[in-house]
Every structure is written in structure tokens, then in C-alpha cells.
XYZ file of C-alpha atoms in Angstrom:
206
model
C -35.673 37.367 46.040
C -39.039 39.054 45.781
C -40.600 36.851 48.232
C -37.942 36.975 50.441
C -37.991 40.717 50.327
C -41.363 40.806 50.968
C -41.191 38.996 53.589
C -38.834 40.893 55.232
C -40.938 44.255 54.834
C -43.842 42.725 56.359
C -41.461 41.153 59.512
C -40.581 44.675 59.626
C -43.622 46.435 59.578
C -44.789 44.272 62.345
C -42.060 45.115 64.283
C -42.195 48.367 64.204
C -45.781 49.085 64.672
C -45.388 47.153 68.396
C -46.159 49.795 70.776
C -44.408 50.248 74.055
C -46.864 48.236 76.568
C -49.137 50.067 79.291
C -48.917 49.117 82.785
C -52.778 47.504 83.009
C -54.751 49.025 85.869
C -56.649 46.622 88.615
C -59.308 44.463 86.965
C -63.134 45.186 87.797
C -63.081 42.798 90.914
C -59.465 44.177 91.926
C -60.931 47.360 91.963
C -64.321 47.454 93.663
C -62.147 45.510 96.395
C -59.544 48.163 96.870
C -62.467 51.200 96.206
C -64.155 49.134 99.451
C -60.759 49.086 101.726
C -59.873 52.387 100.976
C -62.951 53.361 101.937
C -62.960 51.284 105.185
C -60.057 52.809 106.307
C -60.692 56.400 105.612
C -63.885 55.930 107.322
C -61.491 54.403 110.406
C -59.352 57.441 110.578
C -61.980 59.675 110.639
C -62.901 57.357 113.800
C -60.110 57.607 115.221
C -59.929 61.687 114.746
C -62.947 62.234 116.128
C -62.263 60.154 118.762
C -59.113 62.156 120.160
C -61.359 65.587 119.258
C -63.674 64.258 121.665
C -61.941 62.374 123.927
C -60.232 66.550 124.497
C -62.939 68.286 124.422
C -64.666 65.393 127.248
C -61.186 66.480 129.700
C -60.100 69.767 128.573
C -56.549 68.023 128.505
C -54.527 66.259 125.673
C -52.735 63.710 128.760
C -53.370 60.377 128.040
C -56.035 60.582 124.935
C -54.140 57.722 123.857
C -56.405 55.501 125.991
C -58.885 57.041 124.052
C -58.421 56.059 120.793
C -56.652 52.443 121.753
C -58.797 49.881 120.085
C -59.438 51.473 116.859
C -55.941 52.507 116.329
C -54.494 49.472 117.113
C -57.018 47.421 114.365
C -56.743 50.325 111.803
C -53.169 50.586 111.932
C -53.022 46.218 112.424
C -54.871 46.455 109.381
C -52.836 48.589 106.669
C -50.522 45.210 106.851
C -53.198 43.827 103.656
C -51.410 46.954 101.566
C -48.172 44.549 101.987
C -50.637 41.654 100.425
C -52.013 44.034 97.926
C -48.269 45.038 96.633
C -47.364 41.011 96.878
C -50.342 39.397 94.742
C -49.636 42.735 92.070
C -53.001 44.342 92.972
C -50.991 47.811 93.167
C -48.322 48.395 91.463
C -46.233 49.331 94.557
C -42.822 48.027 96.069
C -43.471 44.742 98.529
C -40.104 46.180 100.249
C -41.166 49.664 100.725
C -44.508 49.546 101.739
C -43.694 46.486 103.876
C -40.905 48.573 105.725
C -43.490 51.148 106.277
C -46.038 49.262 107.025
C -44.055 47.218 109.566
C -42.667 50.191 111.141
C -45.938 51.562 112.331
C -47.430 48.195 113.259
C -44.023 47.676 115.437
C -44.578 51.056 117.398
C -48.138 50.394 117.989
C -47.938 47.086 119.790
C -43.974 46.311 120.320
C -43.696 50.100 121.768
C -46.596 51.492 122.524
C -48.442 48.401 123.881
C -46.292 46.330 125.651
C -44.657 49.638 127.474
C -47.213 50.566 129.544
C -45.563 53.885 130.533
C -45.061 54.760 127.071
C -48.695 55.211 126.744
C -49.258 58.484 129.370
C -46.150 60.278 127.101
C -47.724 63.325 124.913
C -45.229 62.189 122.813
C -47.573 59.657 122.146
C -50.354 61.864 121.083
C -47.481 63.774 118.354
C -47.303 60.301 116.205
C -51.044 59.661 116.337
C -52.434 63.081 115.480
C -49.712 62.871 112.522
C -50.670 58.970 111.307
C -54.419 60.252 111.600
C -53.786 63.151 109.089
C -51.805 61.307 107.086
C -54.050 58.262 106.883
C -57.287 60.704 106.475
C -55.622 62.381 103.328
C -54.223 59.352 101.747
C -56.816 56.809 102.108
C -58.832 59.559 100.527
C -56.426 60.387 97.553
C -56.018 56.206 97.150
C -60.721 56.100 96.415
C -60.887 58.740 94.602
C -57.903 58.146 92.422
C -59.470 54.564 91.660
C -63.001 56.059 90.815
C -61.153 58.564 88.291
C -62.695 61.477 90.367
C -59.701 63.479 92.296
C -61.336 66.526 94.286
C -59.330 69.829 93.978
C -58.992 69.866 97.652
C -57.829 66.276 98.216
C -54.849 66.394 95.425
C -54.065 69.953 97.197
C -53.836 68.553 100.598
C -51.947 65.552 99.416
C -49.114 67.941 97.811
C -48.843 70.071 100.810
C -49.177 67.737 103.392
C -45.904 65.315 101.560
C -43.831 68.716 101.394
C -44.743 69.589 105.679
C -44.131 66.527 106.382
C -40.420 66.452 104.698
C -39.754 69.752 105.943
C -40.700 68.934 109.595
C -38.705 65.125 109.339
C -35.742 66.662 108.280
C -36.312 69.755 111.255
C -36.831 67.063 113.777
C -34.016 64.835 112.680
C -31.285 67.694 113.500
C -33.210 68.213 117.138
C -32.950 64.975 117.661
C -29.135 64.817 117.096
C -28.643 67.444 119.322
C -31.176 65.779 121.662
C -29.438 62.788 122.152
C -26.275 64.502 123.592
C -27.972 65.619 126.442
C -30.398 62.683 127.181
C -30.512 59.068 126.524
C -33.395 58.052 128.832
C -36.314 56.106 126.813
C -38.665 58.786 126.842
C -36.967 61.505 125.489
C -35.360 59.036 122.498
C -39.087 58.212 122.112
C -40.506 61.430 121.866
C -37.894 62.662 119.227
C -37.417 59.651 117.150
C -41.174 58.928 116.837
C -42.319 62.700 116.171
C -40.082 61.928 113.110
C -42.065 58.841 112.105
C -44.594 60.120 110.385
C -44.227 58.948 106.464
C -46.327 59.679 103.176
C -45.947 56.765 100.651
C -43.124 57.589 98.583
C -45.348 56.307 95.467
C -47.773 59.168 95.837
């Protein structure tokens, strides 16, 4: 009886000194990898935003900047499909269904819309989803390296927070234009302009 009692102090001892489990972090490797694509693309935005600032300054007009900024958007914004990998192989812990959706929504209007319509690409409305993604991108690539090298600037966490709550306020102010929108026009570039000035997304895991 002793034994057995014993033995049942130590089973529950054990038990109850388990501690709830942390979710583990990247490993080394996983790390220095993501630190080096964040990076990559951060350093592509910026491309891409200077770009368009000179690409303006260069016409003294904001028609058609898109032409502008073509290549590198189109292999920056091609490229943010690895995130889906990253969420897939458990690198981040993200959703694979989110981000892909997200993911797959921008890489959809870049070459399904924006590419293969060639009169899409003279629209300002154009230049209203890029300007946006190149903000975005900027600030969040940024938050994502400095996050992983346990350094978070003031100003980046700052412009993270304000940016996700302007962006929310301005989706859900373009959403009710566009339902009044769409009862006086149903021609492609006017669903374009006000569906796609609504596009703009910050990661909901952020």
C-alpha cells in the first residue's frame, strides 16, 4: 500500500509539474533565411517606391507610371508566393489558407488583370493599388526583420499600428462607394478602379 501510494505521488508530481508547451521559434538556419528574404524584399519595395517617385518627378504626371515600375513589381509581388511555402513547410507559424488567399489575390491582379489587359495598365486606378502594396510591403517587410532580429524600432511598430487601422478605415469607406458605384456604372474600368482601391490588405497575423 505504501509503495503503491508512493507511486502514485510521484505519477502525480510528474504530472503536474508538465508545463503548458511554447510554440518554438524558427531554428538558426530557418531564421538567417527568412532575416535574408525579408530583407530582399524590403529592399525591392523601396525599388519599386523610388521608382514611381522618380518615374513622377522625370514627367511631372502620375499617367501611366505603371510602365515604370513593371518589371520589379511584377517579380517582387511574383515573389511573396514563397510566404505560401514558408506557412506550408511550418517556417512561420501562419495560416497556408490565409496567406495563400492573399498572396494569390495580388499575384492574380498583377498578371491575370493588370498584364494581360493592356488597357488596364494607362488607368490611375492602377497607380491607387501600387502606391498602397508599396507602403504596405515597405512597412511590413520591415516589421517581419526586425521582429526576427529581436530589435523592433519605435517608428516601425508605430507605423505598423497606424497604417493596419487606415487601411481598415479606408476598406470599409471604399467598400460603401463602391456599392453605390456600381448602380451607376458597370463598365470594367470603373469596377476596377473601386474594387482594387479596396485591395490593399495588412496580414491579419500582424
Amino acid at each position: 500500500m505504501a509503495a503503491s501510494g508512493s507511486g502514485g505521488s510521484r505519477a502525480d508530481n510528474g504530472y503536474s509539474s508538465q508545463q503548458p508547451r511554447r510554440r518554438k521559434g524558427p531554428g538558426a538556419l530557418a531564421t538567417a533565411y527568412l532575416v535574408i528574404y525579408n530583407v530582399v524584399m524590403t529592399a525591392g519595395w523601396l525599388v519599386i517606391a523610388v521608382g514611381l517617385v522618380r518615374a513622377y518627378l522625370a514627367k511631372g504626371s502620375y499617367h501611366s507610371l505603371y510602365y515604370s515600375i513593371e518589371k520589379p513589381l511584377k517579380f517582387f509581388q511574383t515573389g511573396a508566393l514563397l510566404e505560401i511555402l514558408h506557412c506550408a513547410f511550418g517556417i512561420v507559424p501562419s495560416s497556408v489558407v490565409l496567406t495563400a488567399f492573399q498572396v494569390m489575390s495580388r499575384v492574380f491582379l498583377t498578371w491575370a488583370v493588370t498584364h494581360s489587359v493592356k488597357e488596364v495598365q494607362t488607368e490611375d486606378s492602377v497607380l491607387l493599388f501600387v502606391v498602397a502594396w508599396t507602403i504596405t510591403e515597405i512597412i511590413r517587410y520591415s516589421f517581419y526583420t526586425f521582429s526576427l532580429l529581436n530589435h523592433l524600432p519605435y517608428l516601425i511598430k508605430w507605423a505598423s499600428c497606424i497604417f493596419i487601422c487606415y487601411i481598415r478605415g479606408e476598406r470599409y469607406s471604399l467598400m460603401l462607394k463602391n456599392t453605390r458605384s456600381r448602380s451607376n456604372s458597370n463598365s470594367f474600368s470603373e469596377l476596377f478602379k473601386h474594387q482594387n482601391a479596396a485591395d490593399f490588405q495588412y496580414p491579419a497575423h500582424l
